[in-house]
PDB file of C-alpha atoms in Angstrom:
ATOM      1  CA  UNK C   1     107.222 131.667  78.009  1.00  0.00           C
ATOM      2  CA  UNK C   2     110.417 130.881  76.135  1.00  0.00           C
ATOM      3  CA  UNK C   3     111.996 133.984  74.625  1.00  0.00           C
ATOM      4  CA  UNK C   4     115.106 134.280  72.479  1.00  0.00           C
ATOM      5  CA  UNK C   5     116.198 137.764  71.464  1.00  0.00           C
ATOM      6  CA  UNK C   6     119.068 138.224  69.032  1.00  0.00           C
ATOM      7  CA  UNK C   7     121.084 141.394  68.631  1.00  0.00           C
ATOM      8  CA  UNK C   8     124.332 142.598  67.098  1.00  0.00           C
ATOM      9  CA  UNK C   9     123.563 142.408  63.406  1.00  0.00           C
ATOM     10  CA  UNK C  10     124.372 145.173  60.957  1.00  0.00           C
ATOM     11  CA  UNK C  11     126.334 146.194  57.894  1.00  0.00           C
ATOM     12  CA  UNK C  12     129.991 145.145  57.776  1.00  0.00           C
ATOM     13  CA  UNK C  13     132.623 145.199  55.064  1.00  0.00           C
ATOM     14  CA  UNK C  14     134.071 141.996  53.625  1.00  0.00           C
ATOM     15  CA  UNK C  15     136.840 140.765  55.890  1.00  0.00           C
ATOM     16  CA  UNK C  16     135.294 142.448  58.892  1.00  0.00           C
ATOM     17  CA  UNK C  17     133.980 141.057  62.166  1.00  0.00           C
ATOM     18  CA  UNK C  18     130.722 141.061  64.064  1.00  0.00           C
ATOM     19  CA  UNK C  19     129.534 139.526  67.333  1.00  0.00           C
ATOM     20  CA  UNK C  20     125.955 138.357  67.631  1.00  0.00           C
ATOM     21  CA  UNK C  21     124.213 137.841  70.964  1.00  0.00           C
ATOM     22  CA  UNK C  22     121.113 135.938  71.948  1.00  0.00           C
ATOM     23  CA  UNK C  23     119.414 136.633  75.279  1.00  0.00           C
ATOM     24  CA  UNK C  24     117.374 133.717  76.551  1.00  0.00           C
ATOM     25  CA  UNK C  25     114.562 133.689  79.100  1.00  0.00           C
ATOM     26  CA  UNK C  26     111.633 131.563  80.186  1.00  0.00           C
ATOM     27  CA  UNK C  27     113.597 128.328  80.560  1.00  0.00           C
ATOM     28  CA  UNK C  28     116.684 126.971  82.301  1.00  0.00           C
ATOM     29  CA  UNK C  29     119.274 128.015  79.733  1.00  0.00           C
ATOM     30  CA  UNK C  30     122.060 125.864  81.139  1.00  0.00           C
ATOM     31  CA  UNK C  31     120.011 122.687  80.504  1.00  0.00           C
ATOM     32  CA  UNK C  32     119.908 123.009  76.715  1.00  0.00           C
ATOM     33  CA  UNK C  33     122.075 122.773  73.660  1.00  0.00           C
ATOM     34  CA  UNK C  34     121.815 126.028  71.719  1.00  0.00           C
ATOM     35  CA  UNK C  35     122.145 126.656  68.003  1.00  0.00           C
ATOM     36  CA  UNK C  36     122.585 129.338  65.375  1.00  0.00           C
ATOM     37  CA  UNK C  37     120.720 128.987  62.078  1.00  0.00           C
ATOM     38  CA  UNK C  38     120.885 131.440  59.179  1.00  0.00           C
ATOM     39  CA  UNK C  39     118.779 132.312  56.168  1.00  0.00           C
ATOM     40  CA  UNK C  40     120.204 134.198  53.212  1.00  0.00           C
ATOM     41  CA  UNK C  41     117.790 136.627  51.527  1.00  0.00           C
ATOM     42  CA  UNK C  42     115.105 134.680  49.672  1.00  0.00           C
ATOM     43  CA  UNK C  43     116.779 131.357  50.475  1.00  0.00           C
ATOM     44  CA  UNK C  44     116.256 128.397  52.788  1.00  0.00           C
ATOM     45  CA  UNK C  45     117.475 127.588  56.261  1.00  0.00           C
ATOM     46  CA  UNK C  46     121.073 126.607  57.045  1.00  0.00           C
ATOM     47  CA  UNK C  47     122.369 125.360  60.392  1.00  0.00           C
ATOM     48  CA  UNK C  48     125.529 127.272  61.339  1.00  0.00           C
ATOM     49  CA  UNK C  49     126.726 126.044  64.729  1.00  0.00           C
ATOM     50  CA  UNK C  50     125.676 124.596  68.042  1.00  0.00           C
ATOM     51  CA  UNK C  51     127.055 124.280  71.547  1.00  0.00           C
ATOM     52  CA  UNK C  52     126.523 121.829  74.371  1.00  0.00           C
ATOM     53  CA  UNK C  53     125.022 122.833  77.697  1.00  0.00           C
ATOM     54  CA  UNK C  54     128.382 123.373  79.426  1.00  0.00           C
ATOM     55  CA  UNK C  55     130.201 124.639  76.340  1.00  0.00           C
ATOM     56  CA  UNK C  56     132.422 121.561  76.168  1.00  0.00           C
ATOM     57  CA  UNK C  57     131.327 120.618  72.631  1.00  0.00           C
ATOM     58  CA  UNK C  58     130.930 122.929  69.671  1.00  0.00           C
ATOM     59  CA  UNK C  59     130.115 122.072  66.075  1.00  0.00           C
ATOM     60  CA  UNK C  60     130.091 124.127  62.892  1.00  0.00           C
ATOM     61  CA  UNK C  61     129.006 123.886  59.284  1.00  0.00           C
ATOM     62  CA  UNK C  62     132.085 123.531  57.081  1.00  0.00           C
ATOM     63  CA  UNK C  63     131.646 126.932  55.424  1.00  0.00           C
ATOM     64  CA  UNK C  64     132.231 128.814  58.696  1.00  0.00           C
ATOM     65  CA  UNK C  65     134.847 126.628  60.387  1.00  0.00           C
ATOM     66  CA  UNK C  66     137.884 128.660  61.404  1.00  0.00           C
ATOM     67  CA  UNK C  67     136.002 131.935  60.977  1.00  0.00           C
ATOM     68  CA  UNK C  68     133.041 131.730  63.388  1.00  0.00           C
ATOM     69  CA  UNK C  69     133.097 130.880  67.091  1.00  0.00           C
ATOM     70  CA  UNK C  70     130.048 129.954  69.118  1.00  0.00           C
ATOM     71  CA  UNK C  71     130.093 130.492  72.880  1.00  0.00           C
ATOM     72  CA  UNK C  72     127.724 130.857  75.801  1.00  0.00           C
ATOM     73  CA  UNK C  73     127.543 132.393  79.266  1.00  0.00           C
ATOM     74  CA  UNK C  74     125.155 130.378  81.398  1.00  0.00           C
ATOM     75  CA  UNK C  75     125.329 132.924  84.218  1.00  0.00           C
ATOM     76  CA  UNK C  76     123.977 135.551  81.823  1.00  0.00           C
ATOM     77  CA  UNK C  77     121.612 133.225  79.936  1.00  0.00           C
ATOM     78  CA  UNK C  78     123.286 134.309  76.745  1.00  0.00           C
ATOM     79  CA  UNK C  79     124.524 132.741  73.521  1.00  0.00           C
ATOM     80  CA  UNK C  80     127.066 134.358  71.213  1.00  0.00           C
ATOM     81  CA  UNK C  81     128.430 134.025  67.697  1.00  0.00           C
ATOM     82  CA  UNK C  82     131.733 135.715  66.938  1.00  0.00           C
ATOM     83  CA  UNK C  83     132.021 136.105  63.179  1.00  0.00           C
ATOM     84  CA  UNK C  84     135.398 136.965  61.650  1.00  0.00           C
ATOM     85  CA  UNK C  85     136.672 137.229  58.073  1.00  0.00           C
ATOM     86  CA  UNK C  86     133.132 137.843  56.890  1.00  0.00           C
ATOM     87  CA  UNK C  87     132.243 137.239  53.263  1.00  0.00           C
ATOM     88  CA  UNK C  88     129.393 138.396  51.050  1.00  0.00           C
ATOM     89  CA  UNK C  89     127.922 134.894  51.218  1.00  0.00           C
ATOM     90  CA  UNK C  90     127.542 135.241  55.005  1.00  0.00           C
ATOM     91  CA  UNK C  91     124.814 137.838  54.423  1.00  0.00           C
ATOM     92  CA  UNK C  92     121.724 136.443  56.112  1.00  0.00           C
ATOM     93  CA  UNK C  93     119.270 136.678  58.952  1.00  0.00           C
ATOM     94  CA  UNK C  94     120.836 134.833  61.868  1.00  0.00           C
ATOM     95  CA  UNK C  95     118.495 133.049  64.268  1.00  0.00           C
ATOM     96  CA  UNK C  96     119.265 131.625  67.637  1.00  0.00           C
ATOM     97  CA  UNK C  97     117.355 128.427  68.357  1.00  0.00           C
ATOM     98  CA  UNK C  98     116.935 126.238  71.392  1.00  0.00           C
ATOM     99  CA  UNK C  99     118.378 122.729  71.332  1.00  0.00           C
ATOM    100  CA  UNK C 100     119.360 120.571  68.361  1.00  0.00           C
ATOM    101  CA  UNK C 101     115.738 120.129  67.314  1.00  0.00           C
ATOM    102  CA  UNK C 102     115.151 123.902  67.098  1.00  0.00           C
ATOM    103  CA  UNK C 103     112.038 123.840  69.257  1.00  0.00           C
ATOM    104  CA  UNK C 104     112.082 127.602  69.779  1.00  0.00           C
ATOM    105  CA  UNK C 105     113.480 130.417  67.620  1.00  0.00           C
ATOM    106  CA  UNK C 106     114.274 134.071  68.066  1.00  0.00           C
ATOM    107  CA  UNK C 107     113.146 136.821  65.711  1.00  0.00           C
ATOM    108  CA  UNK C 108     116.538 136.937  63.994  1.00  0.00           C
ATOM    109  CA  UNK C 109     119.136 139.619  63.356  1.00  0.00           C
ATOM    110  CA  UNK C 110     120.226 140.688  59.876  1.00  0.00           C
ATOM    111  CA  UNK C 111     123.899 140.600  58.940  1.00  0.00           C
ATOM    112  CA  UNK C 112     124.853 142.309  55.682  1.00  0.00           C
ATOM    113  CA  UNK C 113     128.377 141.911  54.345  1.00  0.00           C
ATOM    114  CA  UNK C 114     129.017 144.469  51.653  1.00  0.00           C
ATOM    115  CA  UNK C 115     131.454 147.181  50.667  1.00  0.00           C
TER     116      UNK C 115
ATOM    117  CA  UNK D   1     126.328 114.878  54.724  1.00  0.00           C
ATOM    118  CA  UNK D   2     122.672 113.847  54.622  1.00  0.00           C
ATOM    119  CA  UNK D   3     120.828 115.532  51.765  1.00  0.00           C
ATOM    120  CA  UNK D   4     117.168 116.333  52.351  1.00  0.00           C
ATOM    121  CA  UNK D   5     115.021 116.626  49.201  1.00  0.00           C
ATOM    122  CA  UNK D   6     111.528 118.122  49.379  1.00  0.00           C
ATOM    123  CA  UNK D   7     108.787 118.043  46.798  1.00  0.00           C
ATOM    124  CA  UNK D   8     107.014 119.831  45.383  1.00  0.00           C
ATOM    125  CA  UNK D   9     108.824 123.180  45.408  1.00  0.00           C
ATOM    126  CA  UNK D  10     105.507 124.983  45.195  1.00  0.00           C
ATOM    127  CA  UNK D  11     102.073 123.759  46.253  1.00  0.00           C
ATOM    128  CA  UNK D  12      98.967 125.776  45.282  1.00  0.00           C
ATOM    129  CA  UNK D  13      95.997 124.545  47.293  1.00  0.00           C
ATOM    130  CA  UNK D  14      92.325 125.399  47.591  1.00  0.00           C
ATOM    131  CA  UNK D  15      91.086 126.501  51.008  1.00  0.00           C
ATOM    132  CA  UNK D  16      89.593 123.568  52.871  1.00  0.00           C
ATOM    133  CA  UNK D  17      91.363 120.996  50.727  1.00  0.00           C
ATOM    134  CA  UNK D  18      94.184 118.685  51.874  1.00  0.00           C
ATOM    135  CA  UNK D  19      97.867 119.234  51.130  1.00  0.00           C
ATOM    136  CA  UNK D  20     100.823 116.893  51.272  1.00  0.00           C
ATOM    137  CA  UNK D  21     104.564 117.610  51.260  1.00  0.00           C
ATOM    138  CA  UNK D  22     107.213 114.955  50.713  1.00  0.00           C
ATOM    139  CA  UNK D  23     110.693 114.876  52.217  1.00  0.00           C
ATOM    140  CA  UNK D  24     113.314 112.279  51.288  1.00  0.00           C
ATOM    141  CA  UNK D  25     116.699 111.790  52.925  1.00  0.00           C
ATOM    142  CA  UNK D  26     119.830 110.445  51.254  1.00  0.00           C
ATOM    143  CA  UNK D  27     120.204 107.849  53.996  1.00  0.00           C
ATOM    144  CA  UNK D  28     118.038 106.309  56.671  1.00  0.00           C
ATOM    145  CA  UNK D  29     117.232 108.658  59.544  1.00  0.00           C
ATOM    146  CA  UNK D  30     116.859 105.895  62.123  1.00  0.00           C
ATOM    147  CA  UNK D  31     119.332 106.692  64.901  1.00  0.00           C
ATOM    148  CA  UNK D  32     121.242 104.021  66.784  1.00  0.00           C
ATOM    149  CA  UNK D  33     119.056 104.877  69.791  1.00  0.00           C
ATOM    150  CA  UNK D  34     115.995 103.769  67.825  1.00  0.00           C
ATOM    151  CA  UNK D  35     114.541 107.245  67.337  1.00  0.00           C
ATOM    152  CA  UNK D  36     114.121 109.021  64.013  1.00  0.00           C
ATOM    153  CA  UNK D  37     115.073 112.682  64.224  1.00  0.00           C
ATOM    154  CA  UNK D  38     113.011 114.230  61.472  1.00  0.00           C
ATOM    155  CA  UNK D  39     111.316 117.566  62.164  1.00  0.00           C
ATOM    156  CA  UNK D  40     109.003 119.846  60.210  1.00  0.00           C
ATOM    157  CA  UNK D  41     108.954 123.633  60.359  1.00  0.00           C
ATOM    158  CA  UNK D  42     106.582 126.302  59.096  1.00  0.00           C
ATOM    159  CA  UNK D  43     107.761 129.782  58.135  1.00  0.00           C
ATOM    160  CA  UNK D  44     104.986 132.246  57.486  1.00  0.00           C
ATOM    161  CA  UNK D  45     105.817 135.325  55.390  1.00  0.00           C
ATOM    162  CA  UNK D  46     107.965 137.756  57.355  1.00  0.00           C
ATOM    163  CA  UNK D  47     108.163 135.504  60.415  1.00  0.00           C
ATOM    164  CA  UNK D  48     110.700 133.253  62.102  1.00  0.00           C
ATOM    165  CA  UNK D  49     110.407 129.519  61.552  1.00  0.00           C
ATOM    166  CA  UNK D  50     108.197 127.569  63.930  1.00  0.00           C
ATOM    167  CA  UNK D  51     108.526 123.893  64.655  1.00  0.00           C
ATOM    168  CA  UNK D  52     105.362 121.909  63.933  1.00  0.00           C
ATOM    169  CA  UNK D  53     106.412 118.277  64.184  1.00  0.00           C
ATOM    170  CA  UNK D  54     109.332 116.505  65.870  1.00  0.00           C
ATOM    171  CA  UNK D  55     110.563 112.926  65.553  1.00  0.00           C
ATOM    172  CA  UNK D  56     108.420 112.256  62.460  1.00  0.00           C
ATOM    173  CA  UNK D  57     104.950 112.458  63.938  1.00  0.00           C
ATOM    174  CA  UNK D  58     104.803 114.335  67.252  1.00  0.00           C
ATOM    175  CA  UNK D  59     103.000 117.654  67.135  1.00  0.00           C
ATOM    176  CA  UNK D  60     104.471 120.524  69.109  1.00  0.00           C
ATOM    177  CA  UNK D  61     102.342 122.283  71.680  1.00  0.00           C
ATOM    178  CA  UNK D  62      99.755 124.592  70.140  1.00  0.00           C
ATOM    179  CA  UNK D  63     100.007 123.095  66.656  1.00  0.00           C
ATOM    180  CA  UNK D  64      96.548 122.447  65.172  1.00  0.00           C
ATOM    181  CA  UNK D  65      95.650 118.800  64.709  1.00  0.00           C
ATOM    182  CA  UNK D  66      95.104 119.342  60.983  1.00  0.00           C
ATOM    183  CA  UNK D  67      98.894 119.001  60.718  1.00  0.00           C
ATOM    184  CA  UNK D  68     100.273 115.474  60.809  1.00  0.00           C
ATOM    185  CA  UNK D  69     103.600 113.850  60.068  1.00  0.00           C
ATOM    186  CA  UNK D  70     104.352 110.328  58.973  1.00  0.00           C
ATOM    187  CA  UNK D  71     107.012 108.192  57.375  1.00  0.00           C
ATOM    188  CA  UNK D  72     110.024 106.076  58.156  1.00  0.00           C
ATOM    189  CA  UNK D  73     113.554 105.369  56.998  1.00  0.00           C
ATOM    190  CA  UNK D  74     114.151 107.810  54.166  1.00  0.00           C
ATOM    191  CA  UNK D  75     110.612 108.856  53.180  1.00  0.00           C
ATOM    192  CA  UNK D  76     108.543 111.313  55.165  1.00  0.00           C
ATOM    193  CA  UNK D  77     105.353 113.303  54.654  1.00  0.00           C
ATOM    194  CA  UNK D  78     103.733 116.354  56.192  1.00  0.00           C
ATOM    195  CA  UNK D  79      99.979 116.523  55.659  1.00  0.00           C
ATOM    196  CA  UNK D  80      97.530 119.335  56.211  1.00  0.00           C
ATOM    197  CA  UNK D  81      94.044 117.852  56.336  1.00  0.00           C
ATOM    198  CA  UNK D  82      92.197 121.065  55.439  1.00  0.00           C
ATOM    199  CA  UNK D  83      94.261 124.064  54.428  1.00  0.00           C
ATOM    200  CA  UNK D  84      93.415 127.385  56.047  1.00  0.00           C
ATOM    201  CA  UNK D  85      94.560 130.852  54.991  1.00  0.00           C
ATOM    202  CA  UNK D  86      97.007 131.042  57.923  1.00  0.00           C
ATOM    203  CA  UNK D  87      98.859 127.975  56.598  1.00  0.00           C
ATOM    204  CA  UNK D  88     100.401 129.965  53.750  1.00  0.00           C
ATOM    205  CA  UNK D  89     104.178 129.938  53.972  1.00  0.00           C
ATOM    206  CA  UNK D  90     107.228 127.802  53.404  1.00  0.00           C
ATOM    207  CA  UNK D  91     107.604 124.401  55.025  1.00  0.00           C
ATOM    208  CA  UNK D  92     110.959 122.763  55.757  1.00  0.00           C
ATOM    209  CA  UNK D  93     111.960 119.315  56.884  1.00  0.00           C
ATOM    210  CA  UNK D  94     115.167 118.856  58.888  1.00  0.00           C
ATOM    211  CA  UNK D  95     117.168 115.849  60.013  1.00  0.00           C
ATOM    212  CA  UNK D  96     118.968 115.594  63.325  1.00  0.00           C
ATOM    213  CA  UNK D  97     120.089 111.967  63.187  1.00  0.00           C
ATOM    214  CA  UNK D  98     123.414 112.181  61.340  1.00  0.00           C
ATOM    215  CA  UNK D  99     125.193 115.322  62.391  1.00  0.00           C
ATOM    216  CA  UNK D 100     127.128 117.517  62.110  1.00  0.00           C
ATOM    217  CA  UNK D 101     125.841 119.009  60.005  1.00  0.00           C
ATOM    218  CA  UNK D 102     122.166 119.293  60.834  1.00  0.00           C
ATOM    219  CA  UNK D 103     120.508 119.633  57.440  1.00  0.00           C
ATOM    220  CA  UNK D 104     117.293 121.107  56.078  1.00  0.00           C
ATOM    221  CA  UNK D 105     115.307 120.420  52.963  1.00  0.00           C
ATOM    222  CA  UNK D 106     115.053 123.185  50.397  1.00  0.00           C
ATOM    223  CA  UNK D 107     111.527 124.157  51.375  1.00  0.00           C
ATOM    224  CA  UNK D 108     108.028 123.882  49.923  1.00  0.00           C
ATOM    225  CA  UNK D 109     105.989 127.020  49.376  1.00  0.00           C
ATOM    226  CA  UNK D 110     102.302 126.583  50.150  1.00  0.00           C
ATOM    227  CA  UNK D 111     100.003 129.153  48.599  1.00  0.00           C
ATOM    228  CA  UNK D 112      96.277 129.517  48.118  1.00  0.00           C
ATOM    229  CA  UNK D 113      94.877 129.014  44.614  1.00  0.00           C
TER     230      UNK D 113
END
């Protein structure tokens, strides 16, 4: 069974940093693109970033370019999102999802940016 | 960027009756490889999204056959043949043809009358 478990969310002040993790199991992690998708409170879904199987390609939504960095460790079956210079508008539940078609999703981790 | 527009925003339905959600894209979603990367997701209250349909009309494993997807080019539809109580939630379409960015529709809330 495919499982994706996010962690690392919490309350952070504007301008601060946070690192999210996603632990994957139940499939061969190194065979799949992986993605981060977020959902602001009461709002819709927004793709944030994705990364190719070997980490050689990374793509971001414009609003996070230069501030967020996606990475992966295939030996640890883990996906990461380093978030710097956080803003109030980054407040959201962050989901990790498998591949570019989002076939499987984690339960999400809440990031709150507030003073 | 490809803009995905869903309608209606809200869809009250009677149990056992059909429901239909429309999704329109700002440009054709036919990829140069011949496939059309249009997916549908369901998000029940308090839950993570779940993919129902991929590439316009293919149901994911475990998805009831009352859900069906159709369409081509820029116009797509998700249909529920007979709505059940567990179908309450928000439904999103998403395109994966012209990216980055991958883009979602704004969502359609299905509720029981």
